[in-house]
XYZ file of C-alpha atoms in Angstrom:
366
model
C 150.043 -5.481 -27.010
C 149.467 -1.648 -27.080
C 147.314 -0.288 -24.091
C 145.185 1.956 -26.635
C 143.184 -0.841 -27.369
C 139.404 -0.484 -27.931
C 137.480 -3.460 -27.989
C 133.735 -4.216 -29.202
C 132.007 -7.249 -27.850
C 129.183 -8.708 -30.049
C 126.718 -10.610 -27.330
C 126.241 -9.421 -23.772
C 125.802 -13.533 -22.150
C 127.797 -14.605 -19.615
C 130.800 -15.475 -22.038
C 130.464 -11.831 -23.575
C 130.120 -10.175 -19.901
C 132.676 -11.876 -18.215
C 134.979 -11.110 -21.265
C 134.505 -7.758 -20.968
C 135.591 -8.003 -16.965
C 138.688 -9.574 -17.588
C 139.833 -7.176 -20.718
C 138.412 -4.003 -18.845
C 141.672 -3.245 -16.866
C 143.681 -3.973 -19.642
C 142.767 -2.159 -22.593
C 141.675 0.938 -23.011
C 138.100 0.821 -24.031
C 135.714 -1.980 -24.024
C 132.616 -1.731 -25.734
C 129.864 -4.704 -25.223
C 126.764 -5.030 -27.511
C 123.749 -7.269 -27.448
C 120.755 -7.879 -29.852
C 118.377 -7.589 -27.244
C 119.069 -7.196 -22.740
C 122.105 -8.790 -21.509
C 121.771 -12.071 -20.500
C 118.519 -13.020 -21.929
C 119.640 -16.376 -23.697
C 121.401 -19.159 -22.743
C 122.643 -17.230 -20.097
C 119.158 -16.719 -18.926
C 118.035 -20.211 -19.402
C 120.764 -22.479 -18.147
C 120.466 -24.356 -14.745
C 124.051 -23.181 -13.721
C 125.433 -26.409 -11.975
C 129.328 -25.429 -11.427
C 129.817 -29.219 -13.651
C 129.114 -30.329 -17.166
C 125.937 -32.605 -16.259
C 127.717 -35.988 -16.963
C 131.520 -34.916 -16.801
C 132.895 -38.340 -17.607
C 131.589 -37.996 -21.301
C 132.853 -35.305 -22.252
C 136.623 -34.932 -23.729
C 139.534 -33.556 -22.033
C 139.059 -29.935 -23.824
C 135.650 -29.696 -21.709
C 137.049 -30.953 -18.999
C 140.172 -29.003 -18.594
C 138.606 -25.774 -18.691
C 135.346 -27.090 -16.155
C 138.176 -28.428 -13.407
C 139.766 -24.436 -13.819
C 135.935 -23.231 -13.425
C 135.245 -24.944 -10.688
C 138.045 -24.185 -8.612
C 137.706 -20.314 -9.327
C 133.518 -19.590 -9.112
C 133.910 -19.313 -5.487
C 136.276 -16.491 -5.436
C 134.684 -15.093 -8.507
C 131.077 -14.722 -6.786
C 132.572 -13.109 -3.746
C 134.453 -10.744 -6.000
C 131.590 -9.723 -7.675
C 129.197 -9.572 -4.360
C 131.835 -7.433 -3.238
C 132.231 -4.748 -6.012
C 128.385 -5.206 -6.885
C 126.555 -5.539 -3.832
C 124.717 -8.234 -6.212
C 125.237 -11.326 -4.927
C 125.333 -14.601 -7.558
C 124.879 -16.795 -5.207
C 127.654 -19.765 -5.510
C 125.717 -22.086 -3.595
C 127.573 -25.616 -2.861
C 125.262 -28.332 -2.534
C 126.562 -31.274 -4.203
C 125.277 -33.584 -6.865
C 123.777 -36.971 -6.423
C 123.269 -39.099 -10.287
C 120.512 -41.445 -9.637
C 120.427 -45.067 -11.213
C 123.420 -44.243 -14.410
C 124.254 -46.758 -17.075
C 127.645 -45.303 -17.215
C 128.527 -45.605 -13.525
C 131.571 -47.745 -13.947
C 133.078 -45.048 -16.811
C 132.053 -42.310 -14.475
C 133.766 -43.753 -11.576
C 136.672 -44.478 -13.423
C 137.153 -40.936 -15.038
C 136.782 -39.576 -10.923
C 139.979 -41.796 -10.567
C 141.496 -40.677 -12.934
C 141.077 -36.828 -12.752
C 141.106 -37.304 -9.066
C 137.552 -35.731 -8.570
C 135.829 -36.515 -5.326
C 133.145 -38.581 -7.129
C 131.817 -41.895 -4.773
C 129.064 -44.736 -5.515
C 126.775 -44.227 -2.052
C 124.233 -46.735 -0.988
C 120.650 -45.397 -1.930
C 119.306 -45.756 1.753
C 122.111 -42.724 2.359
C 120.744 -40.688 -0.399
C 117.189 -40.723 0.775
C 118.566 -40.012 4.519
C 120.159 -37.234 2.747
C 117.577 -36.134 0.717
C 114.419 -37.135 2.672
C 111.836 -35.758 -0.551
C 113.498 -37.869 -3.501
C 111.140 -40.480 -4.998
C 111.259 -43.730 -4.974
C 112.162 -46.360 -7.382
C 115.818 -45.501 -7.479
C 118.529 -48.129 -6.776
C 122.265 -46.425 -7.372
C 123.703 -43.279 -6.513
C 127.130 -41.517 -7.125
C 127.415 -38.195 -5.429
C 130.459 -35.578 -5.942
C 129.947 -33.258 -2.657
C 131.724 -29.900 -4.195
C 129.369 -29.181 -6.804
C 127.919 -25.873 -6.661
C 125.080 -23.905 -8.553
C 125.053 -20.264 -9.645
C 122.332 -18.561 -9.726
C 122.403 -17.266 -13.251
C 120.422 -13.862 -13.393
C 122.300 -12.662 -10.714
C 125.685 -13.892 -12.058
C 123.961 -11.728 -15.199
C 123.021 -8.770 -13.179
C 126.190 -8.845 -11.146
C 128.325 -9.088 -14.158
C 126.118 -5.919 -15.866
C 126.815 -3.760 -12.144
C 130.297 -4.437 -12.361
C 130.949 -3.312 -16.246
C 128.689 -0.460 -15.184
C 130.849 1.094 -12.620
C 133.870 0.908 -15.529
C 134.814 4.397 -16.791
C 136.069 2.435 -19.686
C 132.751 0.287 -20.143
C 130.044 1.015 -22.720
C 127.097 -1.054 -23.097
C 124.679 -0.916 -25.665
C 121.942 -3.410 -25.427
C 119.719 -3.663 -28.408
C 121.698 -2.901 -30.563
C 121.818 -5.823 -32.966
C 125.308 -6.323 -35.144
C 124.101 -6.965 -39.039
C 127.643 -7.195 -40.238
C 131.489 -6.633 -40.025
C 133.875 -3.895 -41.185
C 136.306 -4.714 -43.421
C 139.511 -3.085 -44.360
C 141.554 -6.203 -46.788
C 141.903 -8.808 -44.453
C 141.587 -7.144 -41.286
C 138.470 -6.335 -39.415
C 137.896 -2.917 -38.194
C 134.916 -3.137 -36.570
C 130.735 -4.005 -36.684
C 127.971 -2.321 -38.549
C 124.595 -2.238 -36.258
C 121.853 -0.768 -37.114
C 122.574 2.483 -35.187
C 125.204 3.191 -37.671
C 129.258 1.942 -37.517
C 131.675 1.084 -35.154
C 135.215 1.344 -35.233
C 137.446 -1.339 -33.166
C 140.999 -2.636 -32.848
C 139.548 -5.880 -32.100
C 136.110 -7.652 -32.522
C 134.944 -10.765 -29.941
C 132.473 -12.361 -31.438
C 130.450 -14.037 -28.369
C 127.098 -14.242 -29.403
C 126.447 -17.429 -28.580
C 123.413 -19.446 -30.904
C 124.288 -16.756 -33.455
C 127.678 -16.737 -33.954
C 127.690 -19.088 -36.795
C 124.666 -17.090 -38.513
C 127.316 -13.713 -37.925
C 130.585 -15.729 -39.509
C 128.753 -16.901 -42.395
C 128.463 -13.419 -43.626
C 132.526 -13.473 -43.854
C 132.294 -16.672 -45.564
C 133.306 -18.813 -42.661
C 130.939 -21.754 -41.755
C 130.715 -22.326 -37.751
C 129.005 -24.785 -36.872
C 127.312 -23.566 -34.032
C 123.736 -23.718 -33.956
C 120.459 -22.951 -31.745
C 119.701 -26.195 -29.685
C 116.514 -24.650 -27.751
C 116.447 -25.551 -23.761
C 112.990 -25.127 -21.789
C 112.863 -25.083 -17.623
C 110.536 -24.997 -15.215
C 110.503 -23.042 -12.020
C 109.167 -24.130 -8.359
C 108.978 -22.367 -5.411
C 109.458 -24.295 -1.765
C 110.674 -23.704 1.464
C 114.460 -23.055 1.533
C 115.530 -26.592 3.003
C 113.410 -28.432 1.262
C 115.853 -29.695 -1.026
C 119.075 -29.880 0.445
C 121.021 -30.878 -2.916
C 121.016 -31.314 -6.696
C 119.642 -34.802 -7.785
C 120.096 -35.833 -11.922
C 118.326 -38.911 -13.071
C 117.399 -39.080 -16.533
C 119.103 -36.043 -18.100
C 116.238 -34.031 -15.830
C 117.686 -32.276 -12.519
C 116.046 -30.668 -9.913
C 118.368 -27.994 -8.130
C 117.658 -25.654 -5.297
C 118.645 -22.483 -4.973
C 118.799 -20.566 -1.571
C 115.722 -19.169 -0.884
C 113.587 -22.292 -1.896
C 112.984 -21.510 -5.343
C 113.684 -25.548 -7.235
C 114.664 -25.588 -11.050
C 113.570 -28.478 -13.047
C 115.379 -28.196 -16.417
C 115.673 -29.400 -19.406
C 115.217 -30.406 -22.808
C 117.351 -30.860 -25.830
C 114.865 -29.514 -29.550
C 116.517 -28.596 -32.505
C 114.043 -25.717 -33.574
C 115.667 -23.321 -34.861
C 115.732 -19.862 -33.571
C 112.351 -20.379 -32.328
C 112.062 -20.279 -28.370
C 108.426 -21.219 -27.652
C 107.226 -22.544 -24.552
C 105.202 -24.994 -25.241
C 102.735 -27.040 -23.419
C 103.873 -30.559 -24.335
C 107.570 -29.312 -22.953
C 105.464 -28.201 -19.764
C 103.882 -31.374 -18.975
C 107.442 -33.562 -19.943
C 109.001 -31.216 -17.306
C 106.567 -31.632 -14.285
C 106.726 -35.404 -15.230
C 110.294 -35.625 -14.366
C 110.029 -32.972 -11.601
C 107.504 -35.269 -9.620
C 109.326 -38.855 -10.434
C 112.343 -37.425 -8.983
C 110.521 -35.282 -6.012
C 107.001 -36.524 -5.642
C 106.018 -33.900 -3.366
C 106.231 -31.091 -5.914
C 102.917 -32.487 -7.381
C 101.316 -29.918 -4.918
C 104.182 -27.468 -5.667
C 103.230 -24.457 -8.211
C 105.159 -23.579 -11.201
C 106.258 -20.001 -10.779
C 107.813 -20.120 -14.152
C 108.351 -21.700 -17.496
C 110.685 -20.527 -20.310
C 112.895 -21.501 -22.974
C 116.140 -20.438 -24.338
C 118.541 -21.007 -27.465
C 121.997 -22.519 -26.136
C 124.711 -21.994 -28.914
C 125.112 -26.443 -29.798
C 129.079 -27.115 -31.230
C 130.300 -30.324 -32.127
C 131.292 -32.433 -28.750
C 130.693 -28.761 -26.825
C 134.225 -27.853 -27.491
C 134.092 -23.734 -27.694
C 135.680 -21.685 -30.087
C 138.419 -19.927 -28.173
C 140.913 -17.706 -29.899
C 141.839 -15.925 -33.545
C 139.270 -16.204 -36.639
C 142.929 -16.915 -39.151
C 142.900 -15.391 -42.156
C 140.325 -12.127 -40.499
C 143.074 -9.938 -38.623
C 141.268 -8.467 -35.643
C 138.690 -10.825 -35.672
C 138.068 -13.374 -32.772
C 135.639 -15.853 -31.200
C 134.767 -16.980 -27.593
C 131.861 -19.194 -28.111
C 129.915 -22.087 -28.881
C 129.924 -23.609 -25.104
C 126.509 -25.347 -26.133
C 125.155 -26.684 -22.633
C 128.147 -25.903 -20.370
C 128.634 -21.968 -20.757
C 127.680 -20.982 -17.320
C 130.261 -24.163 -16.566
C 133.119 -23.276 -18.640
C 133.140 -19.311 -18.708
C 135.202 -18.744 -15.788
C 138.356 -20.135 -17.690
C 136.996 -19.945 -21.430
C 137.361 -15.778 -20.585
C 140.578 -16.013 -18.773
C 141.914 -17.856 -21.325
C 140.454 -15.594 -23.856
C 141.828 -12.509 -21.950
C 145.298 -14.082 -22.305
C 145.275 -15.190 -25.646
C 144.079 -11.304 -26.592
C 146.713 -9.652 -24.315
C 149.487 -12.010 -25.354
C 149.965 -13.566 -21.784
C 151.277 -17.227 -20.785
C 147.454 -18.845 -21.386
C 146.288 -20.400 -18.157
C 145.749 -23.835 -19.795
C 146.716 -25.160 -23.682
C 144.388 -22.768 -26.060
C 145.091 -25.864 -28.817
C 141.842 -27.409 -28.388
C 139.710 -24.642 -28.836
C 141.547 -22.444 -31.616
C 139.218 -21.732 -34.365
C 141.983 -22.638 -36.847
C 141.336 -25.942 -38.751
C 137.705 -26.176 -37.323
C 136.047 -23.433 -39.239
């Protein structure tokens, strides 16, 4: 593909930043747009546990590109702490899964994909983690899991493109439409006027279906809204990530313990609400009952971008020349975007695609 590329970005998450990275020294121009600041979304709201919470059940697609995240976040946040001086913390704690129904299925899959997942005796996992409540019986653990701390990964990401000769960004600055030219697109209309592009990424996660439908296409991608709750502790006071119930509790370096999440189908309506609040510290004190004493330093919700079985879109919009998609990661976008870009990147430039792009191609799912 020609060099004299420009590129517009719609959505400035982690899928839409990290994109514009791994195109920046290839092309061009690069320009990345977002409806509101970069990163304040799913991005924003995520946990970011380096792992799809329950692997095992999800299908290879997921998996393929998690295994290829995993291996690379390491190098990627020393890359960026590097270049940025921003550092987004990759912080390997490992995961413990209290008291699972699916334990022989999840111990199977680690067989199978060879992951370093282990049943442990529950008198190790409260050695381990002295502050976990009672009243659990089973454990798995998988050691290598890390957590990144998302707003830096966001603000590390944003440093980076900024120190890009070739890098505009133009936060909000929200996309009502696309250019047209016959079956090609040409580019965005925002409400600051038009844009012109070679090629348009549409990564805009929870409302990337609402942008296709105004071509005609119907992506099913939708807002699933995700609330959290924030701690603040000393920094060892929880030494790793513990999961029971869908809730986890994971530290991050300094102390700070996030509590996340639920699933509501609301809309594009991102509320906090009091009900959420109370469900949250529930679950926070059954699995740590000493953060009944603990203060919430924070509460807030977020709209992840739900797809069917979290398989992302990943490749050309067929039948819109110009036109393609990197999104709908649903709950595993801080998980997946490692590889979903790099794969992007290649599919875009035309290069030997680090894993098979056949799962994700838009073609024959929209």
């Amino acid at each position: 593909m020609a060099r004299q590329q420009h590129v517009v970005i719609v959505g400035g998450g982690v899928i839409g930043l990290l994109t514009a990275f791994n195109l920046a020294a290839e092309v061009e121009q690069v320009t990345l747009l977002d409806r509101s600041g970069l990163g304040q979304e799913s991005s924003w709201a995520g946990g970011g546990i380096v792992s799809p919470l329950y692997p095992w059940r999800y299908s290879a697609a997921v998996t393929a590109l998690a295994h290829w995240s995993q291996d690379f976040y390491p190098q990627l946040g020393e890359r960026l702490f590097a270049a940025t001086g921003v550092d987004p913390e990759v912080h390997t704690t490992g995961l413990y899964w209290l008291d699972l129904d699916d334990e022989t299925e999840a111990l199977a899959w680690a067989g199978r994909e060879r992951r370093p997942l282990s049943a442990v005796d529950i008198s190790a996992v409260h050695e381990a983690v002295p502050v976990l409540g009672d009243g659990y019986s089973r454990a798995i653990y998988m050691a290598n899991v890390a957590n990144v701390r998302n707003p830096r990964l966001v603000k590390s990401l944003k440093a980076a493109l900024q120190a890009l000769p070739n890098v505009t960004i133009r936060e909000q600055c929200e996309v009502a439409g696309f250019l047209r030219e016959g079956e090609r697109v040409v580019g965005v209309r925002t409400a600051a006027g038009e844009l012109r592009a070679d090629q348009v990424v549409l990564s805009a996660g929870a409302w990337s279906g609402e942008l296709l439908g105004g071509l005609g296409l119907a992506l099913p991608v939708e807002p699933v809204k995700g609330q959290m709750i924030l701690y603040k502790c000393a920094s060892d006071f929880l030494p790793c990530m513990v999961l029971a119930k869908g809730r986890y509790a994971i530290p991050r370096r300094d102390g700070h313990i996030l509590v996340g999440s639920t699933l509501e189908h609301e809309g594009f309506d991102k509320t906090p609400t009091p009900s959420a609040l109370e469900s949250l510290k529930a679950s926070a004190v059954e699995l740590i009952p000493a953060l009944v004493d603990a203060e919430v330093v924070g509460h807030w919700a977020g709209l992840r971008p739900g797809s069917p079985e979290g398989v992302p879109y990943i490749g050309r919009v067929p039948g819109f020349e110009g036109l393609w998609l990197n999104c709908g990661h649903y709950r595993n976008g801080l998980v997946l975007a490692p590889a979903s870009c790099q794969l992007f990147a290649d599919l875009l430039l035309g290069r030997e695609p680090i894993i098979d792009p056949a799962p994700y191609a838009p073609e024959g799912r929209i």
